[in-house]
Amino acid sequence: MLFRKKVEKNCTYCRFGTMLDEDLALCSKRGVVSAGRKCRKFRYDPIKRIPAKSKALDFDKYSNEDFSL
């Protein structure tokens, strides 16, 4: 998912864009734009992609005996 070929084009993942807040981005080509905007100058930057957080594990279903040798 991180390095897939087809990535949705928006300023959030563009190498020319810098996020100002959740809704606005500063584009070096276009100026201040909405974060969901897409344009012809889009170049994907995988470093700007933030992976989804992993789900917290639920250890309640285990007992202390499960963790002893």
Short mmCIF file of C-alpha atoms in Angstrom, two decimals:
data_model
loop_
_atom_site.label_atom_id
_atom_site.label_comp_id
_atom_site.label_asym_id
_atom_site.label_seq_id
_atom_site.Cartn_x
_atom_site.Cartn_y
_atom_site.Cartn_z
CA MET A 1 0.00 0.00 0.00
CA LEU A 2 2.83 2.38 0.77
CA PHE A 3 4.60 1.96 -2.56
CA ARG A 4 1.74 0.99 -4.84
CA LYS A 5 1.75 2.20 -8.43
CA LYS A 6 -1.59 4.01 -8.42
CA VAL A 7 -1.77 6.62 -5.68
CA GLU A 8 -4.61 9.10 -5.36
CA LYS A 9 -3.32 12.45 -6.52
CA ASN A 10 -3.64 15.18 -3.92
CA CYS A 11 -1.38 17.76 -2.32
CA THR A 12 -1.06 15.71 0.85
CA TYR A 13 1.37 13.28 -0.85
CA CYS A 14 2.97 15.61 -3.40
CA ARG A 15 6.64 16.53 -3.17
CA PHE A 16 5.78 20.17 -3.94
CA GLY A 17 3.19 20.44 -1.15
CA THR A 18 3.60 21.20 2.54
CA MET A 19 0.66 20.76 4.86
CA LEU A 20 -0.37 23.90 6.76
CA ASP A 21 -3.26 22.26 8.61
CA GLU A 22 -5.76 19.47 7.90
CA ASP A 23 -7.51 21.35 5.09
CA LEU A 24 -4.79 23.58 3.58
CA ALA A 25 -1.50 22.91 1.85
CA LEU A 26 1.24 25.23 0.64
CA CYS A 27 2.23 24.27 -2.90
CA SER A 28 5.51 25.62 -4.29
CA LYS A 29 3.89 25.67 -7.76
CA ARG A 30 0.35 26.90 -6.99
CA GLY A 31 0.49 28.67 -3.62
CA VAL A 32 -2.02 28.01 -0.82
CA VAL A 33 -4.51 25.35 -1.97
CA SER A 34 -6.90 22.84 -0.42
CA ALA A 35 -5.27 19.58 0.68
CA GLY A 36 -7.48 17.46 -1.56
CA ARG A 37 -6.59 19.38 -4.70
CA LYS A 38 -4.89 17.65 -7.60
CA CYS A 39 -3.00 19.16 -10.51
CA ARG A 40 -0.70 18.22 -13.39
CA LYS A 41 2.44 19.03 -11.38
CA PHE A 42 1.75 16.18 -8.90
CA ARG A 43 4.81 14.09 -8.03
CA TYR A 44 4.36 11.35 -5.44
CA ASP A 45 6.59 11.51 -2.35
CA PRO A 46 6.39 8.25 -0.34
CA ILE A 47 8.08 9.88 2.66
CA LYS A 48 4.99 12.06 3.24
CA ARG A 49 2.71 9.05 3.49
CA ILE A 50 1.72 8.32 7.10
CA PRO A 51 0.86 4.63 7.56
CA ALA A 52 -2.28 3.66 9.44
CA LYS A 53 -1.78 2.98 13.13
CA SER A 54 -1.82 -0.63 14.12
CA LYS A 55 -4.68 -1.87 16.21
CA ALA A 56 -3.94 -2.24 19.92
CA LEU A 57 -3.67 -5.84 21.03
CA ASP A 58 -6.18 -7.21 23.52
CA PHE A 59 -4.36 -9.31 26.11
CA ASP A 60 -7.44 -9.86 28.27
CA LYS A 61 -8.17 -13.18 26.62
CA TYR A 62 -4.82 -14.57 27.81
CA SER A 63 -3.98 -15.74 31.32
CA ASN A 64 -0.66 -15.61 33.19
CA GLU A 65 -0.15 -19.28 32.39
CA ASP A 66 0.03 -18.46 28.69
CA PHE A 67 3.11 -16.32 29.32
CA SER A 68 5.03 -18.72 31.55
CA LEU A 69 7.53 -21.33 30.42
#
